[in-house]
Amino acid sequence: MGREISSGGQKSSSSSSAGMSYTVEQLVAVNPYNPDILPDLENFVNEQVSSQTYNLDANLCLLRLYQFEPERMSTQIVARILVKALMAMPAPDFSLCLFLIPERVQMEEQFKTLIVLSHYLETARFRQFWDEAAKSRHLLEVVPGFEQAIQAYAIHVLSLTYQKVPRSVLAEAINIEGLSLDKFVEHHAANSGWVVEKGHGKSQLITLPSNEFSRPELKKNTADGVPFEHVARIFPILG
Amino acid sequence: MAMPYDYEDGHQQQSGPDSLSYDPSFVPDPVKSFVVHLYRHIREKNVYEIHQMYENSFQTLSERMFKDVPWPSVDAVAPFVDNDHVFCLLYREMWFRHLYARLSPTLKQRIDSWDNYCSLFQVVLHGVVNMQLPNQWLWDMVDEFVYQFQSFCQYRAKMKNKTEQEIALLKQFDQAWNVYGVLNFLQALVEKSMIIQILEQEKEGLEQFTATDGYDYNGGSNVLKVLGYFSMIGLLRVHCLLGDYHTGLKCLLPIDLSQQGVYTSVIGSHIATIYHYGFANLMLRRYVDAIREFNKILLYIYKTKQYHQKSPQYEQILKKNEQMYALLAISLSLCPQVKLVEETVNSQLREKYGEKMLRMQRFDDEAFALYDELFSYACPKFITPSAPSFEDPLVNYNQDAYRLQLKLFLYEVKQQQLLSGVRTFLKVYSTISMGKLATYLEVDEPTLRTILLTYKHKTHAVDSDGKISSNADVDFYVDDDMIHVIESKPAKRYGDYFLRQIVKLEGVMTDVDRVKLE
């Protein structure tokens, strides 16, 4: 009586057999609870790595399948998913992935390292992060774009916090110094609206692009807006 | 109704205290009358009567005659209902639900129940069902389906004391309550019912679904549509049990929680939806969303629970109520936005958790123990979905999933440890220099800078569209080495005020006009 699960939702199984008639995104949307798509999802992770793209839904789908069938888990793929998730910060994707990875797997050396790196980024300990990242190059350099993604996150957090940030703080956060930093700042001054001015002594102060979080006056006070329907009620009076 | 799952299931004998006193083929007259009438009401599509019998008669009979024995077997009652295949599937579903609630199912019974759900859902998915059933019943089906899955996973994960018989059965029926099967059935119900498209079209006025509470007044059946609808909530629940909060919330997207809907038509479904929605948002650090929804439902339960005192769901309602207060306490301790909480709910919260919340906001070891306690009390019963290893030594791994979620949650709490200190000082100053604040917090300046950055990062949640919103109750910005606190004055709603006064004045002028001067 060990009956086959013939649920009504059986779509075409593996896409590879039908010559990729569905894209991976479509598979995840339409037939995610299907062990046959596991190889497609693994290939997709590698594709995300090489083409510097990212798809959280597909990666979560794969981690779920690994959860259902632990013997098919590839720790290498999982590590890549986690590195991509780190690059998605400030989004909480890294935690979302960890929720789906068994504890004993998280105890492996490479995952412990990634968790430490995530911890440093979550608590804005950028100096410690870059130190540790330098020691773990083998883990990280397989994923192109890693450095830039983390630098973007660092700048994001800085711009939430600072109207004017001292150069030294910026340098530590993005791990760039000296002439390279000069070039970096010049580039953003020309293209991203950064403004450089003199701070105490010989130091520089950089004004990052304004946003509603660091400049309260910019915050649109939506609470005071009045919906049109409410105003429409008094038209008879005004007329 | 889903009951607490932690009962003993080590025994092998027939459920019931004394298998000799239970004769499955004996049908007492009240039962005969019950099935005959229920069958007739279903054939006549008399939803009101069906609901009465389902909610009341079934409970009364269970209480009177089947307190700790199962109902008569389906084979015994079948002759009274023309051996109707679909009715028998429905009866069996109720039969197993009663068993789970009052007794301890054996492994064989668990497997048989799975088979029954398969048959029942197959029939529905093939679109040959022509009934109208009450939403309560349809919700209970989905709810019980997910509950029995959760129960099975917990049962299966306790391998240590399994007998050889049980292990043999587990190996033989490895498809029963298989996670793929469960998820695919729920997904199939959602898809085949086209419920997502129906809800979309309803927004444009092209369909009627919510307006009729899901019932079909055109002579058709509501069963597939409503099962499909409730299956979205079922999927949210299963994904939470697996720890996949992001996908769970995605499954719920077609349902607009800011409005009434079919999900509010049954109190059990309303509570299950908000509980899991809130929990998922809590784990995603979207504290404001969680707080808002918990607040709404806790207020609703406070106002309406008296009407459910006699219902079989009452106990569950109370339990979930308490759990959500615990989750609200956690959310508010991590994100102190008290103005989001309504007064009644707030006073209840203070009563239950006021003292604990004060201690939780200290973020010391005692605080972490409290976060642990509340989380463990209120969290879903997480499961390990994979099949067990049958190798020696057999172990119990039913707590693994829960331990992982708890560990990761506490990890997040610890990362926010230093933020409450900052918050305290920001509330008192309008500007303060880095140096001074560093001294007060007893850290050096570089450390303070990282704490301030962390505060900003943790209080700015990212939603699924990548949009960033602040949930900070007190905020600041830094200018070189000066911290400027941003005062958040409550927004004065001038617009509304003027509108009201305009209308008022108009009223007064109209009245004055009416007064005839002599």
PDB file of N, CA and C in Angstrom, chain B residues 14 22-28 30-35 38 53-54 56-74 76-77 91-92 94-99 102-103:
ATOM      1  N   GLN B  14      -4.195  -1.528  20.244  1.00  0.00           N
ATOM      2  CA  GLN B  14      -5.305  -0.769  19.685  1.00  0.00           C
ATOM      3  C   GLN B  14      -5.582   0.437  20.568  1.00  0.00           C
ATOM      4  N   TYR B  22     -14.538  -1.983  22.771  1.00  0.00           N
ATOM      5  CA  TYR B  22     -14.808  -1.201  21.576  1.00  0.00           C
ATOM      6  C   TYR B  22     -15.040  -2.151  20.409  1.00  0.00           C
ATOM      7  N   ASP B  23     -16.239  -2.068  19.860  1.00  0.00           N
ATOM      8  CA  ASP B  23     -16.547  -2.881  18.697  1.00  0.00           C
ATOM      9  C   ASP B  23     -16.734  -1.936  17.517  1.00  0.00           C
ATOM     10  N   PRO B  24     -15.776  -1.909  16.606  1.00  0.00           N
ATOM     11  CA  PRO B  24     -15.861  -0.944  15.509  1.00  0.00           C
ATOM     12  C   PRO B  24     -17.064  -1.143  14.615  1.00  0.00           C
ATOM     13  N   SER B  25     -17.643  -2.335  14.634  1.00  0.00           N
ATOM     14  CA  SER B  25     -18.752  -2.573  13.719  1.00  0.00           C
ATOM     15  C   SER B  25     -20.100  -2.278  14.362  1.00  0.00           C
ATOM     16  N   PHE B  26     -20.104  -1.915  15.638  1.00  0.00           N
ATOM     17  CA  PHE B  26     -21.378  -1.605  16.286  1.00  0.00           C
ATOM     18  C   PHE B  26     -21.705  -0.142  16.077  1.00  0.00           C
ATOM     19  N   VAL B  27     -22.902   0.110  15.524  1.00  0.00           N
ATOM     20  CA  VAL B  27     -23.312   1.489  15.261  1.00  0.00           C
ATOM     21  C   VAL B  27     -24.489   1.838  16.165  1.00  0.00           C
ATOM     22  N   PRO B  28     -24.264   2.586  17.233  1.00  0.00           N
ATOM     23  CA  PRO B  28     -25.377   3.000  18.097  1.00  0.00           C
ATOM     24  C   PRO B  28     -26.366   3.854  17.308  1.00  0.00           C
ATOM     25  N   PRO B  30     -27.825   6.769  17.819  1.00  0.00           N
ATOM     26  CA  PRO B  30     -27.532   8.190  17.583  1.00  0.00           C
ATOM     27  C   PRO B  30     -26.550   8.403  16.441  1.00  0.00           C
ATOM     28  N   VAL B  31     -25.601   7.470  16.299  1.00  0.00           N
ATOM     29  CA  VAL B  31     -24.631   7.611  15.218  1.00  0.00           C
ATOM     30  C   VAL B  31     -25.313   7.367  13.883  1.00  0.00           C
ATOM     31  N   LYS B  32     -26.163   6.350  13.873  1.00  0.00           N
ATOM     32  CA  LYS B  32     -26.887   6.058  12.634  1.00  0.00           C
ATOM     33  C   LYS B  32     -27.670   7.292  12.212  1.00  0.00           C
ATOM     34  N   SER B  33     -28.366   7.872  13.169  1.00  0.00           N
ATOM     35  CA  SER B  33     -29.145   9.064  12.872  1.00  0.00           C
ATOM     36  C   SER B  33     -28.247  10.204  12.405  1.00  0.00           C
ATOM     37  N   PHE B  34     -27.122  10.338  13.057  1.00  0.00           N
ATOM     38  CA  PHE B  34     -26.179  11.412  12.708  1.00  0.00           C
ATOM     39  C   PHE B  34     -25.732  11.303  11.256  1.00  0.00           C
ATOM     40  N   VAL B  35     -25.248  10.124  10.858  1.00  0.00           N
ATOM     41  CA  VAL B  35     -24.706   9.999   9.497  1.00  0.00           C
ATOM     42  C   VAL B  35     -25.808  10.128   8.450  1.00  0.00           C
ATOM     43  N   LEU B  38     -26.633  13.847   8.244  1.00  0.00           N
ATOM     44  CA  LEU B  38     -25.526  14.604   7.671  1.00  0.00           C
ATOM     45  C   LEU B  38     -25.418  14.340   6.172  1.00  0.00           C
ATOM     46  N   MET B  53     -24.506  20.326  12.496  1.00  0.00           N
ATOM     47  CA  MET B  53     -24.188  18.944  12.821  1.00  0.00           C
ATOM     48  C   MET B  53     -22.689  18.776  13.035  1.00  0.00           C
ATOM     49  N   TYR B  54     -21.918  19.433  12.180  1.00  0.00           N
ATOM     50  CA  TYR B  54     -20.463  19.296  12.249  1.00  0.00           C
ATOM     51  C   TYR B  54     -19.905  19.917  13.532  1.00  0.00           C
ATOM     52  N   ASN B  56     -21.701  21.037  16.294  1.00  0.00           N
ATOM     53  CA  ASN B  56     -22.362  20.717  17.561  1.00  0.00           C
ATOM     54  C   ASN B  56     -22.621  19.231  17.759  1.00  0.00           C
ATOM     55  N   SER B  57     -23.404  18.623  16.863  1.00  0.00           N
ATOM     56  CA  SER B  57     -23.798  17.233  17.074  1.00  0.00           C
ATOM     57  C   SER B  57     -22.597  16.323  17.196  1.00  0.00           C
ATOM     58  N   PHE B  58     -21.629  16.512  16.318  1.00  0.00           N
ATOM     59  CA  PHE B  58     -20.456  15.637  16.353  1.00  0.00           C
ATOM     60  C   PHE B  58     -19.740  15.746  17.697  1.00  0.00           C
ATOM     61  N   GLN B  59     -19.625  16.981  18.184  1.00  0.00           N
ATOM     62  CA  GLN B  59     -18.940  17.188  19.461  1.00  0.00           C
ATOM     63  C   GLN B  59     -19.725  16.577  20.611  1.00  0.00           C
ATOM     64  N   THR B  60     -21.053  16.801  20.574  1.00  0.00           N
ATOM     65  CA  THR B  60     -21.898  16.277  21.655  1.00  0.00           C
ATOM     66  C   THR B  60     -21.821  14.758  21.720  1.00  0.00           C
ATOM     67  N   LEU B  61     -21.958  14.120  20.554  1.00  0.00           N
ATOM     68  CA  LEU B  61     -21.893  12.661  20.516  1.00  0.00           C
ATOM     69  C   LEU B  61     -20.519  12.162  20.962  1.00  0.00           C
ATOM     70  N   SER B  62     -19.474  12.844  20.499  1.00  0.00           N
ATOM     71  CA  SER B  62     -18.120  12.437  20.896  1.00  0.00           C
ATOM     72  C   SER B  62     -17.974  12.489  22.403  1.00  0.00           C
ATOM     73  N   GLU B  63     -18.487  13.565  22.975  1.00  0.00           N
ATOM     74  CA  GLU B  63     -18.364  13.776  24.411  1.00  0.00           C
ATOM     75  C   GLU B  63     -19.154  12.719  25.172  1.00  0.00           C
ATOM     76  N   ARG B  64     -20.341  12.389  24.646  1.00  0.00           N
ATOM     77  CA  ARG B  64     -21.242  11.480  25.357  1.00  0.00           C
ATOM     78  C   ARG B  64     -20.826  10.028  25.196  1.00  0.00           C
ATOM     79  N   MET B  65     -20.483   9.618  23.983  1.00  0.00           N
ATOM     80  CA  MET B  65     -20.331   8.197  23.710  1.00  0.00           C
ATOM     81  C   MET B  65     -18.910   7.772  23.337  1.00  0.00           C
ATOM     82  N   PHE B  66     -18.111   8.731  22.868  1.00  0.00           N
ATOM     83  CA  PHE B  66     -16.801   8.322  22.337  1.00  0.00           C
ATOM     84  C   PHE B  66     -15.690   9.118  22.998  1.00  0.00           C
ATOM     85  N   LYS B  67     -15.826   9.252  24.324  1.00  0.00           N
ATOM     86  CA  LYS B  67     -14.846  10.070  25.051  1.00  0.00           C
ATOM     87  C   LYS B  67     -13.435   9.515  24.902  1.00  0.00           C
ATOM     88  N   ASP B  68     -13.313   8.204  24.983  1.00  0.00           N
ATOM     89  CA  ASP B  68     -11.966   7.643  24.822  1.00  0.00           C
ATOM     90  C   ASP B  68     -11.964   6.376  23.980  1.00  0.00           C
ATOM     91  N   VAL B  69     -12.968   6.297  23.105  1.00  0.00           N
ATOM     92  CA  VAL B  69     -12.920   5.255  22.087  1.00  0.00           C
ATOM     93  C   VAL B  69     -13.188   5.915  20.738  1.00  0.00           C
ATOM     94  N   PRO B  70     -12.762   5.252  19.651  1.00  0.00           N
ATOM     95  CA  PRO B  70     -13.049   5.828  18.341  1.00  0.00           C
ATOM     96  C   PRO B  70     -14.522   5.674  17.991  1.00  0.00           C
ATOM     97  N   TRP B  71     -14.946   6.449  17.009  1.00  0.00           N
ATOM     98  CA  TRP B  71     -16.278   6.296  16.455  1.00  0.00           C
ATOM     99  C   TRP B  71     -16.356   4.952  15.733  1.00  0.00           C
ATOM    100  N   PRO B  72     -17.569   4.508  15.418  1.00  0.00           N
ATOM    101  CA  PRO B  72     -17.684   3.263  14.652  1.00  0.00           C
ATOM    102  C   PRO B  72     -16.914   3.371  13.348  1.00  0.00           C
ATOM    103  N   SER B  73     -16.457   2.215  12.850  1.00  0.00           N
ATOM    104  CA  SER B  73     -15.642   2.235  11.635  1.00  0.00           C
ATOM    105  C   SER B  73     -16.481   2.670  10.434  1.00  0.00           C
ATOM    106  N   VAL B  74     -15.805   3.136   9.425  1.00  0.00           N
ATOM    107  CA  VAL B  74     -16.511   3.633   8.238  1.00  0.00           C
ATOM    108  C   VAL B  74     -17.259   2.491   7.545  1.00  0.00           C
ATOM    109  N   ALA B  76     -18.820   0.168   8.939  1.00  0.00           N
ATOM    110  CA  ALA B  76     -20.076  -0.079   9.649  1.00  0.00           C
ATOM    111  C   ALA B  76     -21.140   0.955   9.297  1.00  0.00           C
ATOM    112  N   VAL B  77     -20.739   2.196   9.054  1.00  0.00           N
ATOM    113  CA  VAL B  77     -21.754   3.230   8.770  1.00  0.00           C
ATOM    114  C   VAL B  77     -22.074   3.345   7.284  1.00  0.00           C
ATOM    115  N   TYR B  91     -16.245  11.090   6.299  1.00  0.00           N
ATOM    116  CA  TYR B  91     -16.463  10.486   7.619  1.00  0.00           C
ATOM    117  C   TYR B  91     -15.143  10.011   8.211  1.00  0.00           C
ATOM    118  N   ARG B  92     -14.365   9.346   7.365  1.00  0.00           N
ATOM    119  CA  ARG B  92     -13.072   8.833   7.840  1.00  0.00           C
ATOM    120  C   ARG B  92     -12.157   9.962   8.300  1.00  0.00           C
ATOM    121  N   MET B  94     -13.045  12.770   9.636  1.00  0.00           N
ATOM    122  CA  MET B  94     -13.504  13.153  10.966  1.00  0.00           C
ATOM    123  C   MET B  94     -13.130  12.073  11.983  1.00  0.00           C
ATOM    124  N   TRP B  95     -13.226  10.825  11.556  1.00  0.00           N
ATOM    125  CA  TRP B  95     -12.899   9.690  12.423  1.00  0.00           C
ATOM    126  C   TRP B  95     -11.458   9.793  12.915  1.00  0.00           C
ATOM    127  N   PHE B  96     -10.520  10.029  12.013  1.00  0.00           N
ATOM    128  CA  PHE B  96      -9.116  10.127  12.382  1.00  0.00           C
ATOM    129  C   PHE B  96      -8.862  11.371  13.226  1.00  0.00           C
ATOM    130  N   ARG B  97      -9.552  12.471  12.880  1.00  0.00           N
ATOM    131  CA  ARG B  97      -9.346  13.704  13.638  1.00  0.00           C
ATOM    132  C   ARG B  97      -9.753  13.501  15.089  1.00  0.00           C
ATOM    133  N   HIS B  98     -10.876  12.815  15.271  1.00  0.00           N
ATOM    134  CA  HIS B  98     -11.339  12.490  16.623  1.00  0.00           C
ATOM    135  C   HIS B  98     -10.304  11.625  17.351  1.00  0.00           C
ATOM    136  N   LEU B  99      -9.753  10.632  16.649  1.00  0.00           N
ATOM    137  CA  LEU B  99      -8.739   9.742  17.206  1.00  0.00           C
ATOM    138  C   LEU B  99      -7.524  10.517  17.689  1.00  0.00           C
ATOM    139  N   ARG B 102      -8.458  12.625  20.846  1.00  0.00           N
ATOM    140  CA  ARG B 102      -8.804  11.983  22.113  1.00  0.00           C
ATOM    141  C   ARG B 102      -7.880  10.857  22.506  1.00  0.00           C
ATOM    142  N   LEU B 103      -7.230  10.244  21.507  1.00  0.00           N
ATOM    143  CA  LEU B 103      -6.435   9.043  21.779  1.00  0.00           C
ATOM    144  C   LEU B 103      -5.055   9.204  21.159  1.00  0.00           C
TER     145      LEU B 103
END
